[in-house]
Coordinates of C-alpha atoms and ligand atoms in Angstrom, one line a residue:
M292 CA 0.0 0.0 0.0
V293 CA 1.3 3.4 -0.9
T294 CA 0.9 6.5 1.2
A295 CA 2.1 9.7 -0.3
G296 CA 2.3 13.4 0.6
S297 CA 0.9 15.4 3.4
D298 CA -2.3 17.1 2.6
N299 CA -3.1 20.8 2.4
A300 CA -6.8 20.9 2.8
L301 CA -7.4 24.2 1.1
T302 CA -5.5 24.0 -2.1
G303 CA -5.2 20.3 -2.5
L304 CA -1.5 20.8 -3.2
N305 CA 0.6 17.8 -2.6
V306 CA 4.0 16.5 -3.3
G307 CA 4.9 12.9 -4.0
W308 CA 4.5 12.2 -7.7
P309 CA 3.1 10.0 -9.2
F310 CA 0.3 10.0 -6.7
F311 CA -0.7 13.6 -6.8
D312 CA -1.4 15.8 -9.6
L313 CA 0.0 19.2 -9.3
S314 CA -1.4 20.6 -12.6
A315 CA -5.0 19.8 -11.6
A316 CA -4.4 21.2 -8.1
S317 CA -3.2 24.5 -9.4
Q318 CA -6.4 25.1 -11.3
N319 CA -8.0 26.0 -8.1
E320 CA -5.9 28.9 -7.0
G321 CA -8.6 31.4 -7.6
A322 CA -10.7 33.1 -10.2
T323 CA -8.3 35.9 -10.7
Q324 CA -5.7 33.6 -12.0
D325 CA -7.9 31.9 -14.6
T326 CA -8.7 34.6 -17.1
E327 CA -9.6 31.9 -19.7
F328 CA -12.5 30.6 -17.8
L329 CA -15.6 32.4 -18.9
P330 CA -18.6 30.9 -17.1
D331 CA -22.0 30.6 -18.7
L332 CA -23.3 30.2 -15.2
D333 CA -21.6 31.8 -12.2
I334 CA -23.2 31.2 -8.8
S335 CA -22.4 31.2 -5.1
L336 CA -23.6 28.2 -3.2
I337 CA -23.8 28.6 0.6
A338 CA -24.3 25.7 3.0
R339 CA -25.9 27.1 6.2
P340 CA -28.1 26.3 9.1
T341 CA -31.6 27.5 8.8
E342 CA -35.2 26.5 9.7
I343 CA -38.1 25.3 7.6
P344 CA -41.7 24.8 8.5
I345 CA -42.3 21.1 7.7
F346 CA -45.1 20.2 10.2
P347 CA -47.6 22.3 12.1
G348 CA -45.9 23.7 15.2
D349 CA -42.2 24.3 15.5
P350 CA -40.1 24.8 12.4
T351 CA -37.4 22.1 11.8
Q352 CA -33.7 23.0 12.2
V353 CA -31.9 22.0 9.0
W354 CA -28.8 22.7 7.0
Q355 CA -29.5 23.9 3.5
Y356 CA -27.7 24.9 0.3
H357 CA -28.7 28.4 -0.8
A358 CA -27.7 29.9 -4.2
I359 CA -27.1 33.3 -5.5
V360 CA -26.8 33.8 -9.3
H361 CA -24.0 36.2 -10.3
Q362 CA -24.1 35.6 -14.0
G363 CA -26.2 33.6 -16.4
D364 CA -29.9 32.8 -16.7
K365 CA -31.5 33.1 -13.3
N366 CA -34.0 30.3 -14.2
R367 CA -31.1 27.8 -14.2
V368 CA -31.2 27.8 -10.4
M369 CA -34.6 26.9 -9.0
K370 CA -35.4 26.8 -5.3
L371 CA -37.9 24.1 -4.3
P372 CA -40.6 25.8 -2.3
R373 CA -41.0 24.7 1.4
S374 CA -38.1 22.3 1.2
Y375 CA -34.8 21.8 3.0
L376 CA -33.3 20.6 -0.3
G377 CA -30.8 22.8 -2.2
P378 CA -31.8 24.5 -5.4
I379 CA -32.1 22.5 -8.7
I380 CA -29.2 23.6 -10.8
R381 CA -29.5 23.2 -14.6
A382 CA -26.8 23.3 -17.2
H383 CA -26.5 22.4 -20.9
Q384 CA -23.8 20.1 -22.1
G385 CA -20.7 22.1 -23.0
E386 CA -21.5 25.0 -20.7
K387 CA -19.0 26.3 -18.2
V388 CA -20.0 26.6 -14.6
R389 CA -18.4 28.5 -11.8
I390 CA -19.6 27.7 -8.3
R391 CA -18.2 29.5 -5.3
F392 CA -19.0 27.3 -2.4
T393 CA -19.1 28.9 1.0
N394 CA -19.3 26.8 4.1
A395 CA -21.4 28.5 6.7
T396 CA -21.9 25.4 8.8
P397 CA -20.0 24.8 12.0
E398 CA -18.4 21.6 10.5
E399 CA -15.9 21.0 7.7
S400 CA -17.5 20.3 4.4
I401 CA -17.0 20.2 0.7
V402 CA -19.4 19.7 -2.2
H403 CA -19.3 16.7 -4.5
W404 CA -21.0 16.6 -7.9
H405 CA -22.4 13.1 -8.0
G406 CA -22.2 11.7 -11.5
L407 CA -20.4 14.6 -13.1
H408 CA -17.3 14.0 -15.1
V409 CA -15.0 16.7 -13.7
P410 CA -11.2 17.1 -12.9
A411 CA -10.1 15.6 -9.6
I412 CA -9.7 18.9 -7.9
M413 CA -13.3 19.9 -8.8
D414 CA -14.8 16.6 -7.6
G415 CA -15.1 17.4 -3.9
H416 CA -12.7 14.9 -2.4
P417 CA -12.7 14.9 1.4
R418 CA -9.1 16.1 1.5
D419 CA -10.4 19.3 0.0
V420 CA -12.8 20.1 2.9
I421 CA -13.1 23.8 4.0
S422 CA -13.9 25.1 7.4
Q423 CA -16.7 27.5 8.5
G424 CA -16.4 30.8 6.7
E425 CA -14.1 29.5 3.9
T426 CA -14.9 29.4 0.2
Y427 CA -13.9 26.7 -2.4
L428 CA -13.9 27.6 -6.0
Y429 CA -15.3 25.2 -8.6
E430 CA -14.9 25.8 -12.3
F431 CA -15.7 23.1 -14.8
E432 CA -17.2 22.4 -18.1
V433 CA -20.3 20.2 -18.2
K434 CA -19.2 17.2 -20.3
N435 CA -21.9 14.8 -19.2
R436 CA -24.8 13.5 -21.3
A437 CA -28.2 14.9 -20.4
G438 CA -29.3 13.4 -17.2
T439 CA -30.3 13.7 -13.5
Y440 CA -27.2 14.3 -11.4
W441 CA -26.9 15.6 -7.9
Y442 CA -24.7 17.3 -5.4
H443 CA -24.1 16.7 -1.7
P444 CA -21.4 17.1 1.0
H445 CA -18.4 14.8 1.2
P446 CA -16.3 15.4 4.3
H447 CA -14.9 12.1 5.6
G448 CA -16.9 10.6 8.4
R449 CA -19.6 13.3 8.3
T450 CA -21.3 12.8 4.9
G451 CA -24.2 10.8 6.4
P452 CA -25.1 13.4 9.1
Q453 CA -24.7 16.4 6.7
V454 CA -26.8 15.0 4.0
Y455 CA -29.4 14.0 6.6
R456 CA -29.6 17.5 7.9
G457 CA -30.7 18.6 4.4
L458 CA -27.6 19.2 2.3
A459 CA -28.4 17.8 -1.1
G460 CA -29.7 19.1 -4.4
L461 CA -30.2 18.1 -8.0
F462 CA -28.0 19.0 -10.9
L463 CA -29.9 18.5 -14.2
V464 CA -28.0 18.4 -17.5
S465 CA -29.6 18.8 -20.9
D466 CA -28.1 18.2 -24.3
E467 CA -29.1 18.4 -28.0
E468 CA -30.0 14.7 -28.5
E469 CA -32.3 14.7 -25.5
Q470 CA -34.0 17.9 -26.5
S471 CA -34.6 16.7 -30.0
I472 CA -36.8 13.7 -29.0
G473 CA -39.4 15.9 -27.4
L474 CA -39.8 14.4 -23.9
P475 CA -42.3 16.0 -21.5
S476 CA -40.9 19.2 -20.3
N477 CA -41.6 22.1 -17.8
E478 CA -44.4 21.0 -15.5
Y479 CA -44.5 17.6 -17.1
D480 CA -40.8 17.0 -16.2
V481 CA -40.9 16.3 -12.4
P482 CA -37.9 15.9 -10.2
L483 CA -38.7 13.7 -7.1
V484 CA -36.0 13.3 -4.4
I485 CA -36.9 10.4 -2.1
Q486 CA -35.5 10.3 1.5
D487 CA -36.4 8.9 4.9
R488 CA -36.2 10.8 8.1
I489 CA -37.1 10.5 11.8
F490 CA -38.7 13.5 13.6
D491 CA -39.1 13.9 17.3
R492 CA -42.2 15.4 19.0
N493 CA -40.8 18.9 18.5
N494 CA -40.5 18.4 14.7
Q495 CA -36.7 18.1 15.0
L496 CA -34.6 15.6 13.0
V497 CA -33.3 12.6 14.8
Y498 CA -30.2 10.8 13.4
T499 CA -28.7 7.5 14.6
S500 CA -27.4 7.3 18.1
G501 CA -24.0 6.5 16.6
H502 CA -24.2 3.0 18.0
R503 CA -22.0 0.6 16.0
M504 CA -24.9 -1.8 15.2
E505 CA -26.9 1.1 13.8
Q506 CA -24.0 2.2 11.7
M507 CA -23.6 -1.4 10.4
T508 CA -27.1 -1.3 9.0
G509 CA -27.3 2.4 8.2
F510 CA -29.8 5.0 9.1
L511 CA -33.4 4.1 8.5
G512 CA -36.2 6.6 9.0
D513 CA -39.9 6.0 9.5
R514 CA -41.0 9.0 7.6
I515 CA -40.8 9.1 3.8
M516 CA -40.1 12.5 2.4
V517 CA -40.4 13.5 -1.2
N518 CA -38.7 16.8 -2.2
G519 CA -38.4 17.5 1.5
M520 CA -42.1 17.1 2.2
P521 CA -44.0 14.5 4.1
D522 CA -47.2 12.9 2.7
F523 CA -46.3 14.1 -0.7
T524 CA -49.0 14.1 -3.4
L525 CA -48.4 14.8 -7.1
A526 CA -51.3 16.3 -8.9
V527 CA -51.2 15.4 -12.6
S528 CA -53.3 15.9 -15.6
T529 CA -54.3 13.2 -18.1
S530 CA -51.1 13.3 -19.9
A531 CA -47.6 11.9 -20.1
Y532 CA -44.9 12.8 -17.6
R533 CA -41.2 12.4 -17.2
L534 CA -40.5 11.6 -13.5
R535 CA -36.9 11.9 -12.4
L536 CA -36.3 10.0 -9.2
L537 CA -33.3 10.3 -7.0
N538 CA -32.8 8.2 -3.9
G539 CA -31.2 10.7 -1.6
S540 CA -31.6 8.5 1.5
N541 CA -28.7 7.6 3.7
S542 CA -29.3 3.8 3.5
R543 CA -32.8 2.9 2.5
I544 CA -33.4 1.0 -0.7
Y545 CA -36.7 1.4 -2.5
C546 CA -38.2 -1.4 -4.5
L547 CA -40.3 0.9 -6.8
A548 CA -43.6 -0.2 -8.3
W549 CA -47.0 1.3 -9.2
Q550 CA -49.6 0.6 -6.7
D551 CA -52.1 -0.5 -9.3
D552 CA -49.6 -3.0 -10.8
R553 CA -49.1 -1.3 -14.2
P554 CA -45.5 -1.9 -15.2
L555 CA -42.9 0.8 -14.7
T556 CA -41.6 2.3 -18.0
V557 CA -38.0 3.3 -17.4
I558 CA -36.4 5.7 -19.8
G559 CA -33.2 6.7 -18.0
T560 CA -30.8 5.9 -15.2
D561 CA -27.8 7.6 -13.5
G562 CA -26.0 8.7 -16.7
G563 CA -29.1 9.8 -18.7
L564 CA -31.5 8.3 -21.2
L565 CA -31.4 4.6 -22.1
K566 CA -31.2 3.6 -25.7
R567 CA -34.8 2.5 -25.6
P568 CA -37.5 2.3 -22.9
V569 CA -37.6 -0.8 -20.8
Q570 CA -40.5 -2.2 -18.7
R571 CA -40.2 -3.7 -15.3
R572 CA -42.8 -4.8 -12.7
Y573 CA -40.5 -3.4 -10.0
V574 CA -37.1 -1.6 -9.9
F575 CA -34.7 -1.1 -7.1
L576 CA -33.5 2.4 -6.4
S577 CA -30.6 2.4 -3.9
P578 CA -28.9 5.4 -2.3
G579 CA -27.3 7.6 -4.9
E580 CA -29.1 6.1 -7.9
R581 CA -31.4 7.9 -10.2
L582 CA -34.2 6.6 -12.4
E583 CA -36.3 8.3 -15.0
L584 CA -39.8 7.1 -15.6
W585 CA -42.3 7.7 -18.4
A586 CA -45.7 7.9 -16.7
D587 CA -48.7 8.3 -18.9
F588 CA -52.0 9.1 -17.2
S589 CA -54.0 9.9 -20.3
D590 CA -56.3 6.8 -19.8
D591 CA -56.8 7.5 -16.1
P592 CA -60.1 9.1 -15.1
V593 CA -60.0 12.5 -13.6
G594 CA -60.5 12.1 -9.8
S595 CA -58.7 8.7 -9.7
D596 CA -55.5 8.2 -7.8
T597 CA -52.6 5.8 -7.7
A598 CA -49.2 5.8 -5.8
L599 CA -45.6 5.0 -6.3
V600 CA -44.9 2.3 -3.7
S601 CA -41.9 0.4 -2.4
L602 CA -42.6 -3.3 -2.4
P603 CA -41.5 -5.5 0.4
F604 CA -38.2 -7.3 -0.4
D605 CA -35.5 -9.3 1.3
A606 CA -32.8 -6.8 2.3
G607 CA -30.3 -9.2 3.8
I608 CA -29.4 -10.1 7.3
A609 CA -28.0 -7.7 9.8
G610 CA -27.2 -9.9 12.7
R611 CA -30.9 -10.3 13.4
G612 CA -31.6 -11.8 16.8
M613 CA -28.0 -12.0 17.6
M614 CA -26.5 -8.9 19.1
M615 CA -29.5 -6.7 19.5
G616 CA -32.7 -8.5 18.9
R617 CA -35.2 -6.9 16.6
G618 CA -36.9 -3.7 17.7
T619 CA -34.1 -2.3 19.8
M620 CA -32.6 -0.5 16.9
Q621 CA -33.8 2.9 15.7
G622 CA -35.7 2.7 12.5
Q623 CA -36.7 -0.9 12.9
S624 CA -40.3 0.3 12.9
L625 CA -39.7 0.5 9.2
P626 CA -36.8 -1.8 8.3
N627 CA -35.1 -1.8 5.0
G628 CA -37.2 -4.0 2.8
A629 CA -40.6 -3.1 4.4
G630 CA -43.4 -2.1 2.0
F631 CA -45.0 1.3 2.0
S632 CA -46.3 4.1 -0.2
I633 CA -43.8 6.7 -1.3
F634 CA -46.1 9.3 -2.8
K635 CA -49.6 9.6 -4.1
I636 CA -50.6 10.6 -7.6
K637 CA -54.0 12.3 -8.1
V638 CA -55.3 12.7 -11.6
A639 CA -56.7 16.2 -11.2
K640 CA -57.5 17.6 -14.6
R641 CA -58.5 16.6 -18.1
E642 CA -56.1 17.5 -20.9
R643 CA -55.3 16.2 -24.3
N644 CA -51.8 16.2 -25.6
D645 CA -51.2 12.7 -26.9
R646 CA -47.6 12.5 -26.3
I647 CA -46.0 9.4 -27.6
L648 CA -43.2 7.6 -26.0
P649 CA -40.2 7.6 -28.4
Q650 CA -38.9 4.1 -29.0
E651 CA -35.4 5.4 -29.7
L652 CA -34.3 7.6 -26.8
S653 CA -30.6 8.0 -27.3
L654 CA -27.5 6.6 -29.0
I655 CA -25.7 4.2 -26.7
A656 CA -22.9 2.3 -28.4
P657 CA -22.8 -1.4 -27.4
F658 CA -19.8 -2.0 -25.1
R659 CA -16.9 -4.2 -26.1
V660 CA -15.4 -6.0 -23.1
D661 CA -12.3 -6.8 -25.0
T662 CA -11.4 -3.1 -25.2
A663 CA -10.5 -3.4 -21.4
V664 CA -6.7 -3.6 -20.8
N665 CA -7.4 -6.1 -18.0
F666 CA -9.9 -8.1 -20.1
S667 CA -8.4 -11.4 -19.1
S668 CA -8.0 -10.6 -15.4
P669 CA -10.5 -8.1 -14.1
K670 CA -9.7 -6.3 -10.9
Q671 CA -11.6 -7.8 -8.0
F672 CA -13.2 -6.1 -5.1
F673 CA -14.7 -8.0 -2.2
L674 CA -17.3 -6.3 -0.1
T675 CA -16.8 -7.8 3.3
M676 CA -17.1 -7.2 7.0
N677 CA -14.5 -7.8 9.6
H678 CA -14.6 -6.9 13.2
M679 CA -17.8 -4.8 12.9
Q680 CA -16.4 -2.8 10.0
W681 CA -17.5 -2.8 6.4
S682 CA -14.5 -2.8 4.0
I683 CA -13.5 -3.2 0.4
N684 CA -10.9 -5.9 -0.1
G685 CA -10.4 -5.8 3.6
R686 CA -9.3 -2.1 3.4
T687 CA -10.9 1.0 4.8
F688 CA -10.6 4.6 3.8
E689 CA -7.3 6.5 4.4
M690 CA -7.2 10.1 3.1
Q691 CA -4.2 9.6 0.9
D692 CA -4.0 5.9 0.4
V693 CA -3.9 4.2 -2.9
A694 CA -3.1 0.5 -3.1
N695 CA -1.4 -1.0 -6.2
D696 CA -4.6 -2.5 -7.5
E697 CA -6.3 0.9 -7.2
I698 CA -4.0 2.6 -9.8
V699 CA -5.2 2.8 -13.4
H700 CA -3.7 4.4 -16.4
L701 CA -5.2 7.5 -18.1
D702 CA -7.1 6.8 -21.3
T703 CA -7.5 3.1 -20.6
K704 CA -10.5 1.0 -20.0
E705 CA -10.8 -1.6 -17.2
I706 CA -13.2 -4.2 -15.9
W707 CA -13.8 -4.0 -12.2
E708 CA -15.6 -6.8 -10.4
F709 CA -17.5 -6.3 -7.2
N710 CA -18.4 -9.3 -5.1
N711 CA -20.8 -9.0 -2.2
T712 CA -19.8 -11.9 -0.1
G713 CA -20.6 -10.2 3.2
G714 CA -19.5 -12.3 6.1
G715 CA -18.5 -11.9 9.6
M716 CA -20.4 -13.4 12.5
M717 CA -20.8 -16.7 10.6
R718 CA -22.4 -14.8 7.7
M719 CA -25.0 -13.3 9.9
M720 CA -24.2 -9.9 8.5
N721 CA -25.0 -9.8 4.8
L722 CA -26.3 -6.5 3.4
P723 CA -26.8 -4.8 0.1
H724 CA -24.2 -2.3 -1.0
P725 CA -24.7 0.4 -3.6
I726 CA -21.2 0.9 -5.1
H727 CA -20.4 4.3 -6.6
L728 CA -17.5 5.5 -8.6
H729 CA -16.6 9.2 -8.6
G730 CA -15.8 11.0 -11.9
K731 CA -17.1 8.3 -14.2
Q732 CA -20.1 6.9 -15.8
F733 CA -19.6 3.2 -16.5
R734 CA -21.4 0.2 -18.1
V735 CA -22.6 -2.8 -16.2
I736 CA -21.4 -5.7 -18.3
E737 CA -22.4 -8.7 -16.1
R738 CA -24.4 -9.5 -13.0
S739 CA -24.4 -12.9 -11.5
G740 CA -25.8 -14.7 -8.5
V741 CA -29.0 -12.7 -9.2
A742 CA -32.0 -13.3 -7.0
H743 CA -34.1 -10.3 -8.1
Q744 CA -35.3 -8.9 -11.4
G745 CA -35.6 -5.3 -10.4
Y746 CA -32.4 -3.9 -12.0
V747 CA -32.0 -1.6 -15.0
D748 CA -28.4 -2.3 -15.9
E749 CA -28.8 -1.0 -19.4
G750 CA -27.3 2.4 -20.1
W751 CA -24.8 4.5 -18.2
K752 CA -24.4 4.1 -14.4
D753 CA -22.4 5.7 -11.6
T754 CA -23.9 3.7 -8.7
V755 CA -24.9 0.1 -8.9
L756 CA -26.7 -2.0 -6.3
I757 CA -25.1 -5.3 -5.3
M758 CA -27.4 -7.5 -3.3
P759 CA -26.0 -10.1 -0.9
G760 CA -24.5 -13.0 -2.9
E761 CA -24.4 -11.0 -6.2
R762 CA -21.3 -10.2 -8.2
I763 CA -21.2 -7.5 -10.9
R764 CA -18.7 -6.5 -13.5
I765 CA -18.4 -3.0 -14.8
L766 CA -16.5 -1.5 -17.7
V767 CA -14.9 1.9 -16.9
D768 CA -13.2 4.3 -19.3
F769 CA -10.6 6.3 -17.3
N770 CA -10.5 9.0 -19.8
D771 CA -9.7 12.8 -19.6
Y772 CA -8.8 13.4 -16.0
P773 CA -5.8 12.2 -14.1
G774 CA -5.6 12.2 -10.3
M775 CA -7.3 10.8 -7.3
F776 CA -11.0 9.9 -7.1
L777 CA -13.1 7.9 -4.8
Y778 CA -15.1 4.7 -5.0
H779 CA -17.3 3.7 -2.2
C780 CA -20.5 2.2 -0.8
H781 CA -23.3 4.9 -1.1
N782 CA -24.9 3.6 2.1
L783 CA -23.8 6.8 3.8
E784 CA -23.2 5.2 7.2
H785 CA -21.1 2.5 5.5
E786 CA -19.2 5.2 3.6
D787 CA -18.6 7.2 6.8
M788 CA -17.2 4.2 8.6
G789 CA -14.7 3.8 5.9
M790 CA -16.3 1.6 3.2
M791 CA -14.6 3.9 0.7
R792 CA -11.2 4.0 -1.0
N793 CA -9.3 6.1 -3.5
Y794 CA -8.4 5.1 -7.0
Y795 CA -5.7 6.9 -8.9
V796 CA -5.6 7.7 -12.6
K797 CA -2.0 7.9 -13.5
V798 CA -0.7 9.7 -16.6
Ligands
C2O159 CU1 -22.8 10.7 -4.1 CU2 -19.0 9.9 -3.1 O1 -20.9 10.3 -3.6
CU160 CU1 -20.1 10.7 -6.6
CU161 CU1 -22.4 -0.8 2.1

């Protein structure tokens, strides 16, 4: 294992080539030095404590991202009314974005652009955290395909609690291809961020006690929030909608289905539109993942309603009956895998617009596994538990650590295999892990040991759910940006306890 350099949290400057990338680091020395960068959108984004009325009675203390637009179209930044969530930021592919992030919370923080393909120094690595009152400058070009991306804090060990308090928002990207197929837009294009929370009698958020057993499972709330609101109802007209779902929960996995059993029509995933729509009776949405649905209500009578539900499923074993017995843990009133309604849909008005679902959504080239440099011996990562600690290949996060098998070469493709073998306590601890790579969208090329059908592995992904006993292989192109990026479990309590590692893209 290699440990290099000492860190300088503010600039990210490090010594110790080849593990640190000075040229990328120097891009962040300040706006005044980069006269070339002419942003299409220039905003300030402030993370700050505030309060929001969520229930009758006392307002809820939250942390929230707040934006100020300095330059560019003001409509690109949209605040969600009555929500603790950050504003929805919109950008078109090819545009340049400047974001001056100011941390006005009492903890160290940094913003990560989940799913965006940006240079290492713009990615929000935990070594780049800033303290209260400091500002971090992001400047990047939006290179991604059109899709539903998001942003959230990434300080090591504190991502779970900070996201939980409210720090998260959507980052929607559009492109020419997407706009040319005429999907439902404006009020027919609905972002839906799904999260779970626990509130006390005074309407205040309750997080985990920090007890190890709770960390091992992850935080599970008993209150389902959509766009920051409880008991959410979406009023629709008799027409077709594009529903963009993000699972912004810390550790809850949803097994999405329509209450009335009509199939789900999926048109997009993490990295944007699929090649063509696919239908599923149910689809899993694990923390960090996104899913875009086509939902057509044109045959539904006005006045009728339905709901998007989470079906009951087997979410693995977390030492049930052993160390704690059921019911002693927080959130066990609604365990992972329990069934419930997520939000209601009310068909409220008649309208005719006969939108037709395009059968060709986007161009996605078929992948070729033999383009991977390690085609004959894929890298293997085992998701295991030892000594009450989730780990990847037996390792946990160290700020500057990169092991030999975590080094890749710039502009090469590799196959990475993730194996959810679980383990510990005589295999009594076996949980799902949503694995996420920073900086890249990848393709899922194989899933084995499969016990469920609720996956959409077609298309581009940045987070992939691996159920106990499953093994997946992904094909990643390490193009464009050298430097250090993260890969980790997106169960935020797993991530915070160190189920996260660096990988290094070497020039
Ligand atoms: Cu949303 Cu490191 O991730
Ligand atoms: Cu990410
Ligand atoms: Cu995990």
